[in-house]
């Protein structure tokens, strides 16, 4: 079986350096080629114009003289020599058969060019008929790039003119500029400069990549350090002063929020275990003590029934706790499916209040507003909304002192319904108002005021309300506490 080797992971610096270097070199190459093309075109046009002007001047001299004077005086040869020095080009004069009869390469011992003598280089050189014909067809001159029959080893620029002397002899004048003498040295120097600029660009790309990747990697390393703390259970670690980049600041804020939520969940889990242990320990101890007392005879037979009734109540209490915890876990796991139906919310409120009639009567609680409830119909899960109303009224009755009052208000607004249940009694501390909806949270830490409460009711209430896309909040001041619920009139989530 052939093993597939994993490629070595590339660091951010390497990746960024390679991309930046390729981009810089590509841009430098494009700009260099563009500039080189511009220089070549400009140089070629300028050279062609200079050679054309020189040839035109010599052609006019040829036309002004006959063949004998042309070679006898040597003036033409001197003019050709002067043009050679100014343009750095060779000038060649050939007859109608293409044989070179005068060139600027030949000089005497004084440095002057000798007329009517052709150098060894051009002694046996003939211009082809095609070249002469092209010159005849274009009497203003033509531009040609070699090699052709002058020198087959080098590239050159050739400009030719045809001219007739006074006695009718036909001559051809050519100006030749070798690229190795004219343009290529500039190209070589330019290439050296381009290579040097490329090296500088690569070095700059290296340091730029190093600086940028350092700013990118540093916050990532801080986040990696944070994950190690979180993996070890230390959720108090926070990422501060991450980077100058907005995206990393947003990511660090998300990390810190995650850590905060994990810390709260960890604390909630610990509280959950502690609360469940407390809720189970006391009743289980009570049950065990009474059963042992009955079995070992500590409790007299005539009192057995009384203590068995107490055990029965404690078992019911434990059963209620288990049911509440099961409901809570189903809601939090999203396993509760809403069954929507249309029902009258005001009638549901009245029915729930009737179920608390004995408790209300025993505490002489005054119910305000129930007789003035608006008729409101909503579309929701009736069983779950009944549980919301039951838990809120149960809390209100439980924590209202004797001779206190409970005020209820129900009104339909534009898109939702507002339900308010307020009661007199102990004020909930302001800093605990947002915590009362947490699971197993009790305002009275000693559980003295409400020994039968599990601290799950309000958590379930909030969960059900949010499942219906509603909201709930509490307000408590001056020994008055009220819960305000907003539910959509016609919910079909």
C-alpha positions as semicolon CSV with decimal commas, in nm:
position;residue;x (nm);y (nm);z (nm)
1;X;0,000;0,000;0,000
2;X;0,146;0,330;-0,108
3;X;0,174;0,584;0,169
4;X;0,071;0,942;0,093
5;X;0,311;1,184;0,251
6;X;0,158;1,503;0,386
7;X;0,317;1,820;0,260
8;X;0,499;2,036;0,508
9;X;0,263;2,314;0,617
10;X;0,371;2,656;0,492
11;X;0,401;2,937;0,744
12;X;0,214;3,262;0,696
13;X;0,547;3,441;0,647
14;X;0,659;3,204;0,370
15;X;0,325;3,221;0,195
16;X;0,303;3,598;0,218
17;X;0,669;3,645;0,115
18;X;0,629;3,424;-0,194
19;X;0,310;3,599;-0,304
20;X;0,450;3,948;-0,242
21;X;0,780;3,867;-0,416
22;X;0,605;3,722;-0,721
23;X;0,374;4,022;-0,738
24;X;0,661;4,274;-0,709
25;X;0,876;4,091;-0,965
26;X;0,583;4,057;-1,204
27;X;0,506;4,430;-1,182
28;X;0,877;4,510;-1,222
29;X;0,900;4,282;-1,527
30;X;0,597;4,439;-1,693
31;X;0,721;4,792;-1,627
32;X;1,074;4,700;-1,747
33;X;0,948;4,544;-2,069
34;X;0,722;4,842;-2,132
35;X;1,005;5,087;-2,071
36;X;1,246;4,879;-2,282
37;X;0,997;4,874;-2,569
38;X;0,948;5,248;-2,540
39;X;1,324;5,315;-2,538
40;X;1,382;5,078;-2,831
41;X;1,107;5,239;-3,035
42;X;1,224;5,591;-2,953
43;X;1,590;5,506;-3,023
44;X;1,502;5,335;-3,351
45;X;1,287;5,625;-3,470
46;X;1,551;5,878;-3,372
47;X;1,831;5,682;-3,541
48;X;1,626;5,633;-3,856
49;X;1,558;6,005;-3,875
50;X;1,927;6,090;-3,819
51;X;2,045;5,844;-4,085
52;X;1,774;5,949;-4,324
53;X;1,873;6,314;-4,292
54;X;2,243;6,225;-4,351
55;X;2,164;6,013;-4,656
56;X;1,937;6,280;-4,798
57;X;2,220;6,532;-4,770
58;X;2,464;6,298;-4,948
59;X;2,214;6,210;-5,219
60;X;2,175;6,579;-5,300
61;X;2,555;6,607;-5,333
62;X;2,561;6,307;-5,570
63;X;2,289;6,456;-5,786
64;X;2,482;6,785;-5,805
65;X;2,798;6,623;-5,947
66;X;2,891;6,392;-6,231
67;X;3,067;6,060;-6,180
68;X;3,420;6,192;-6,247
69;X;3,397;6,487;-6,008
70;X;3,237;6,261;-5,749
71;X;3,554;6,052;-5,712
72;X;3,816;6,308;-5,813
73;X;3,752;6,573;-5,551
74;X;3,696;6,342;-5,257
75;X;3,440;6,584;-5,110
76;X;3,174;6,317;-5,093
77;X;3,407;6,086;-4,906
78;X;3,487;6,359;-4,654
79;X;3,118;6,429;-4,602
80;X;3,058;6,057;-4,547
81;X;3,343;6,047;-4,294
82;X;3,200;6,344;-4,104
83;X;2,856;6,183;-4,092
84;X;3,014;5,862;-3,966
85;X;3,171;6,044;-3,672
86;X;2,846;6,220;-3,580
87;X;2,609;5,924;-3,622
88;X;2,843;5,632;-3,544
89;X;2,717;5,460;-3,861
90;X;2,892;5,328;-4,173
91;X;2,807;5,483;-4,511
92;X;2,846;5,269;-4,824
93;X;2,820;5,378;-5,190
94;X;2,765;5,113;-5,458
95;X;2,710;5,116;-5,829
96;X;2,413;4,989;-6,022
97;X;2,545;4,633;-6,005
98;X;2,552;4,640;-5,621
99;X;2,936;4,653;-5,596
100;X;3,061;4,884;-5,319
101;X;3,278;5,160;-5,469
102;X;3,327;5,374;-5,159
103;X;3,306;5,313;-4,783
104;X;3,388;5,506;-4,471
105;X;3,591;5,227;-4,314
106;X;3,909;5,307;-4,517
107;X;4,143;5,574;-4,378
108;X;4,503;5,679;-4,460
109;X;4,786;5,722;-4,212
110;X;4,665;6,074;-4,126
111;X;4,326;5,944;-4,025
112;X;4,146;6,074;-4,336
113;X;3,930;5,845;-4,541
114;X;4,073;5,761;-4,887
115;X;3,825;5,794;-5,173
116;X;3,777;5,537;-5,447
117;X;3,925;5,270;-5,218
118;X;3,720;4,999;-5,058
119;X;3,829;4,825;-4,738
120;X;3,896;4,452;-4,728
121;X;3,578;4,401;-4,531
122;X;3,362;4,537;-4,812
123;X;3,591;4,458;-5,109
124;X;3,399;4,156;-5,225
125;X;3,062;4,261;-5,085
126;X;2,773;4,293;-5,325
127;X;2,425;4,420;-5,245
128;X;2,163;4,180;-5,369
129;X;1,932;4,269;-5,652
130;X;1,640;4,245;-5,410
131;X;1,799;4,508;-5,187
132;X;1,865;4,741;-5,481
133;X;1,515;4,682;-5,614
134;X;1,364;4,766;-5,275
135;X;1,568;5,087;-5,280
136;X;1,439;5,175;-5,628
137;X;1,083;5,111;-5,527
138;X;1,118;5,336;-5,223
139;X;1,332;5,631;-5,329
140;X;1,274;5,797;-4,989
141;X;1,460;5,514;-4,819
142;X;1,374;5,192;-4,635
143;X;1,442;5,037;-4,297
144;X;1,561;4,680;-4,278
145;X;1,683;4,463;-3,994
146;X;1,938;4,189;-4,077
147;X;2,130;3,993;-4,118
148;X;2,149;4,033;-4,501
149;X;2,437;4,027;-4,746
150;X;2,650;4,298;-4,574
151;X;2,733;4,101;-4,259
152;X;2,563;3,773;-4,188
153;X;2,686;3,755;-3,829
154;X;2,531;4,067;-3,672
155;X;2,200;4,247;-3,654
156;X;2,188;4,595;-3,801
157;X;1,966;4,877;-3,922
158;X;2,000;4,960;-4,293
159;X;1,871;5,272;-4,471
160;X;1,922;5,308;-4,849
161;X;1,862;5,574;-5,111
162;X;1,906;5,568;-5,489
163;X;2,045;5,867;-5,677
164;X;2,150;5,958;-6,035
165;X;2,451;6,183;-6,100
166;X;2,451;6,458;-6,362
167;X;2,593;6,231;-6,630
168;X;2,326;5,967;-6,563
169;X;2,532;5,720;-6,363
170;X;2,320;5,539;-6,106
171;X;2,439;5,505;-5,746
172;X;2,301;5,356;-5,429
173;X;2,382;5,503;-5,089
174;X;2,342;5,296;-4,774
175;X;2,379;5,385;-4,406
176;X;2,443;5,089;-4,175
177;X;2,413;5,095;-3,792
178;X;2,507;4,780;-3,605
179;X;2,285;4,709;-3,304
180;X;2,588;4,596;-3,106
181;X;2,732;4,946;-3,149
182;X;2,414;5,145;-3,105
183;X;2,128;4,988;-2,908
184;X;2,256;4,669;-2,745
185;X;2,497;4,838;-2,498
186;X;2,203;5,031;-2,358
187;X;1,999;4,712;-2,333
188;X;2,281;4,537;-2,147
189;X;2,313;4,824;-1,901
190;X;1,937;4,837;-1,857
191;X;1,921;4,464;-1,784
192;X;2,189;4,504;-1,518
193;X;1,988;4,784;-1,358
194;X;1,673;4,570;-1,374
195;X;1,845;4,277;-1,202
196;X;1,974;4,511;-0,931
197;X;1,628;4,661;-0,882
198;X;1,482;4,309;-0,859
199;X;1,727;4,216;-0,584
200;X;1,638;4,531;-0,391
201;X;1,267;4,456;-0,441
202;X;1,307;4,101;-0,308
203;X;1,493;4,229;0,000
204;X;1,221;4,490;0,063
205;X;0,953;4,224;0,013
206;X;1,129;4,009;0,272
207;X;1,129;4,279;0,539
208;X;0,775;4,395;0,453
209;X;0,650;4,035;0,478
210;X;0,833;3,995;0,808
211;X;0,673;4,310;0,951
212;X;0,320;4,233;0,829
213;X;0,323;3,865;0,925
214;X;0,456;3,952;1,270
215;X;0,151;4,170;1,326
216;X;-0,070;3,887;1,202
217;X;0,099;3,600;1,387
218;X;0,135;3,780;1,724
219;X;-0,243;3,797;1,793
220;X;-0,286;3,441;1,666
221;X;-0,027;3,325;1,917
222;X;-0,213;3,508;2,192
223;X;-0,532;3,331;2,087
224;X;-0,350;2,996;2,083
225;X;-0,229;3,072;2,437
226;X;-0,587;3,154;2,537
227;X;-0,715;2,820;2,403
228;X;-0,455;2,639;2,616
229;X;-0,590;2,815;2,926
230;X;-0,949;2,729;2,830
231;X;-0,854;2,366;2,764
232;X;-0,703;2,354;3,113
233;X;-1,026;2,488;3,262
234;X;-0,902;2,844;3,325
235;X;-1,178;3,055;3,171
236;X;-1,065;3,375;3,343
237;X;-0,791;3,436;3,083
238;X;-0,870;3,731;2,854
239;X;-0,705;3,855;2,534
240;X;-0,610;4,222;2,551
241;X;-0,439;4,462;2,309
242;X;-0,440;4,208;2,029
243;X;-0,360;4,398;1,709
244;X;-0,409;4,707;1,501
245;X;-0,639;4,522;1,263
246;X;-1,015;4,551;1,308
247;X;-1,077;4,187;1,211
248;X;-0,843;4,056;1,482
249;X;-1,001;4,285;1,739
250;X;-1,343;4,144;1,650
251;X;-1,202;3,791;1,675
252;X;-1,043;3,863;2,014
253;X;-1,373;4,012;2,135
254;X;-1,547;3,691;2,022
255;X;-1,282;3,486;2,210
256;X;-1,335;3,690;2,525
257;X;-1,713;3,654;2,494
258;X;-1,672;3,279;2,446
259;X;-1,450;3,264;2,755
260;X;-1,706;3,460;2,954
261;X;-1,987;3,228;2,846
262;X;-1,775;2,921;2,919
263;X;-1,692;3,061;3,260
264;X;-2,058;3,124;3,330
265;X;-2,154;2,779;3,203
266;X;-1,884;2,622;3,421
267;X;-2,011;2,814;3,721
268;X;-2,368;2,724;3,630
269;X;-2,276;2,357;3,599
270;X;-2,110;2,361;3,940
271;X;-2,412;2,537;4,088
272;X;-2,635;2,287;3,912
273;X;-2,456;1,993;4,072
274;X;-2,454;2,167;4,411
275;X;-2,822;2,259;4,391
276;X;-2,933;1,917;4,273
277;X;-2,727;1,758;4,548
278;X;-2,888;1,989;4,804
279;X;-3,237;1,934;4,667
280;X;-3,194;1,557;4,676
281;X;-2,993;1,522;4,994
282;X;-3,241;1,676;5,239
283;X;-3,553;1,484;5,130
284;X;-3,358;1,160;5,088
285;X;-3,220;1,201;5,441
286;X;-3,574;1,268;5,567
287;X;-3,713;0,960;5,392
288;X;-3,427;0,741;5,514
289;X;-3,461;0,865;5,874
290;X;-3,837;0,803;5,893
291;X;-3,814;0,459;5,726
292;X;-3,532;0,355;5,962
293;X;-3,734;0,486;6,259
294;X;-4,035;0,278;6,158
295;X;-3,825;-0,033;6,096
296;X;-3,625;-0,021;6,420
297;X;-3,926;0,074;6,631
298;X;-3,808;0,421;6,723
299;X;-4,138;0,552;6,584
300;X;-4,433;0,403;6,771
301;X;-4,680;0,199;6,559
302;X;-4,961;0,446;6,629
303;X;-4,752;0,724;6,464
304;X;-4,643;0,521;6,165
305;X;-4,925;0,648;5,941
306;X;-4,840;1,010;6,023
307;X;-4,476;0,969;5,925
308;X;-4,561;0,765;5,619
309;X;-4,776;1,059;5,502
310;X;-4,473;1,285;5,549
311;X;-4,261;1,044;5,346
312;X;-4,530;1,044;5,075
313;X;-4,519;1,426;5,054
314;X;-4,141;1,421;5,033
315;X;-4,155;1,161;4,753
316;X;-4,403;1,383;4,565
317;X;-4,162;1,673;4,614
318;X;-3,880;1,466;4,463
319;X;-4,105;1,354;4,179
320;X;-4,188;1,717;4,101
321;X;-3,819;1,803;4,100
322;X;-3,742;1,519;3,858
323;X;-4,030;1,618;3,626
324;X;-3,918;1,982;3,629
325;X;-3,560;1,883;3,552
326;X;-3,675;1,658;3,268
327;X;-3,887;1,938;3,122
328;X;-3,595;2,178;3,153
329;X;-3,353;1,939;2,981
330;X;-3,601;1,874;2,696
331;X;-3,651;2,246;2,640
332;X;-3,277;2,321;2,647
333;X;-3,207;2,029;2,410
334;X;-3,471;2,160;2,166
335;X;-3,673;1,838;2,186
336;X;-3,999;2,012;2,271
337;X;-4,217;2,058;1,963
338;X;-4,470;2,338;1,977
339;X;-4,832;2,246;1,902
340;X;-5,003;2,565;1,796
341;X;-5,370;2,636;1,847
342;X;-5,583;2,946;1,891
343;X;-5,720;3,003;2,242
344;X;-5,839;3,276;2,477
345;X;-5,556;3,393;2,702
346;X;-5,785;3,581;2,943
347;X;-5,991;3,268;3,007
348;X;-5,673;3,066;3,067
349;X;-5,566;3,324;3,330
350;X;-5,897;3,297;3,512
351;X;-5,881;2,915;3,513
352;X;-5,529;2,915;3,662
353;X;-5,627;3,167;3,932
354;X;-5,923;2,948;4,030
355;X;-5,677;2,663;4,094
356;X;-5,501;2,885;4,354
357;X;-5,827;2,989;4,523
358;X;-5,751;2,809;4,853
359;X;-5,400;2,958;4,887
360;X;-5,531;3,305;4,798
361;X;-5,808;3,275;5,055
362;X;-5,576;3,143;5,328
363;X;-5,343;3,443;5,288
364;X;-5,629;3,690;5,232
365;X;-5,471;3,813;4,908
366;X;-5,658;4,076;4,707
367;X;-5,666;4,002;4,331
368;X;-5,684;4,326;4,132
369;X;-5,779;4,355;3,763
370;X;-5,898;4,003;3,694
371;X;-6,254;4,122;3,641
372;X;-6,138;4,383;3,385
373;X;-5,927;4,163;3,162
374;X;-5,945;4,235;2,788
375;X;-6,062;3,954;2,568
376;X;-5,744;3,841;2,389
377;X;-5,702;3,544;2,159
378;X;-5,354;3,425;2,062
379;X;-5,206;3,144;1,855
380;X;-4,951;2,945;2,058
381;X;-4,891;2,616;2,238
382;X;-5,169;2,627;2,499
383;X;-5,016;2,367;2,733
384;X;-4,682;2,548;2,752
385;X;-4,840;2,893;2,790
386;X;-5,053;2,749;3,071
387;X;-4,730;2,638;3,243
388;X;-4,590;2,992;3,205
389;X;-4,900;3,145;3,361
390;X;-4,909;2,880;3,635
391;X;-4,545;2,937;3,739
392;X;-4,584;3,318;3,742
393;X;-4,905;3,306;3,949
394;X;-4,756;3,041;4,178
395;X;-4,458;3,269;4,246
396;X;-4,686;3,570;4,301
397;X;-4,907;3,383;4,552
398;X;-4,608;3,223;4,724
399;X;-4,416;3,547;4,786
400;X;-4,712;3,774;4,861
401;X;-4,744;3,841;5,233
402;X;-5,072;3,793;5,418
403;X;-5,328;4,064;5,334
404;X;-5,118;4,160;5,032
405;X;-5,236;4,201;4,672
406;X;-5,174;4,065;4,324
407;X;-5,247;4,284;4,023
408;X;-5,296;4,136;3,679
409;X;-5,317;4,322;3,348
410;X;-5,370;4,189;2,996
411;X;-5,381;4,400;2,681
412;X;-5,345;4,340;2,307
413;X;-5,107;4,571;2,124
414;X;-5,042;4,604;1,750
415;X;-4,845;4,284;1,695
416;X;-4,825;4,124;2,038
417;X;-4,998;4,078;2,371
418;X;-4,868;4,217;2,699
419;X;-4,926;4,029;3,023
420;X;-4,828;4,184;3,357
421;X;-4,847;4,002;3,692
422;X;-4,743;4,214;3,995
423;X;-4,747;4,134;4,366
424;X;-4,658;4,299;4,693
425;X;-4,386;4,147;4,909
426;X;-4,011;4,143;4,951
427;X;-3,814;4,340;4,693
428;X;-3,571;4,149;4,473
429;X;-3,225;4,314;4,481
430;X;-3,152;4,506;4,159
431;X;-2,831;4,316;4,088
432;X;-3,020;3,985;4,103
433;X;-3,306;4,068;3,866
434;X;-3,124;3,928;3,562
435;X;-3,021;3,615;3,751
436;X;-3,363;3,504;3,872
437;X;-3,427;3,337;3,535
438;X;-3,116;3,117;3,567
439;X;-3,171;2,755;3,653
440;X;-3,161;2,666;4,025
441;X;-3,123;3,033;4,117
442;X;-3,298;3,145;4,436
443;X;-3,299;3,497;4,574
444;X;-3,315;3,353;4,925
445;X;-2,984;3,164;4,946
446;X;-3,086;2,989;5,269
447;X;-3,406;2,862;5,103
448;X;-3,591;2,960;5,415
449;X;-3,870;3,149;5,243
450;X;-3,953;2,879;4,995
451;X;-3,844;2,529;5,090
452;X;-4,064;2,371;4,820
453;X;-3,916;2,571;4,536
454;X;-3,659;2,411;4,304
455;X;-3,536;2,734;4,145
456;X;-3,623;2,603;3,797
457;X;-3,967;2,758;3,741
458;X;-3,860;3,098;3,610
459;X;-3,590;2,940;3,395
460;X;-3,855;2,721;3,230
461;X;-4,085;3,025;3,195
462;X;-3,818;3,223;3,008
463;X;-3,734;2,925;2,787
464;X;-4,098;2,874;2,685
465;X;-4,152;3,246;2,620
466;X;-3,839;3,263;2,401
467;X;-3,954;2,950;2,215
468;X;-4,261;3,153;2,117
469;X;-4,038;3,448;2,005
470;X;-4,148;3,647;2,307
471;X;-3,970;3,830;2,589
472;X;-3,998;3,844;2,967
473;X;-3,841;4,073;3,226
474;X;-3,888;4,154;3,592
475;X;-3,910;4,485;3,779
476;X;-3,883;4,504;4,159
477;X;-3,881;4,813;4,381
478;X;-4,047;4,946;4,695
479;X;-4,175;4,598;4,793
480;X;-4,354;4,556;4,460
481;X;-4,242;4,297;4,206
482;X;-4,389;4,249;3,861
483;X;-4,320;4,024;3,566
484;X;-4,392;4,155;3,215
485;X;-4,442;3,906;2,930
486;X;-4,470;3,994;2,559
487;X;-4,602;3,725;2,325
488;X;-4,686;3,746;1,953
489;X;-5,060;3,750;1,888
490;X;-5,042;3,494;1,608
491;X;-4,722;3,295;1,641
492;X;-4,640;3,014;1,402
493;X;-4,268;2,968;1,464
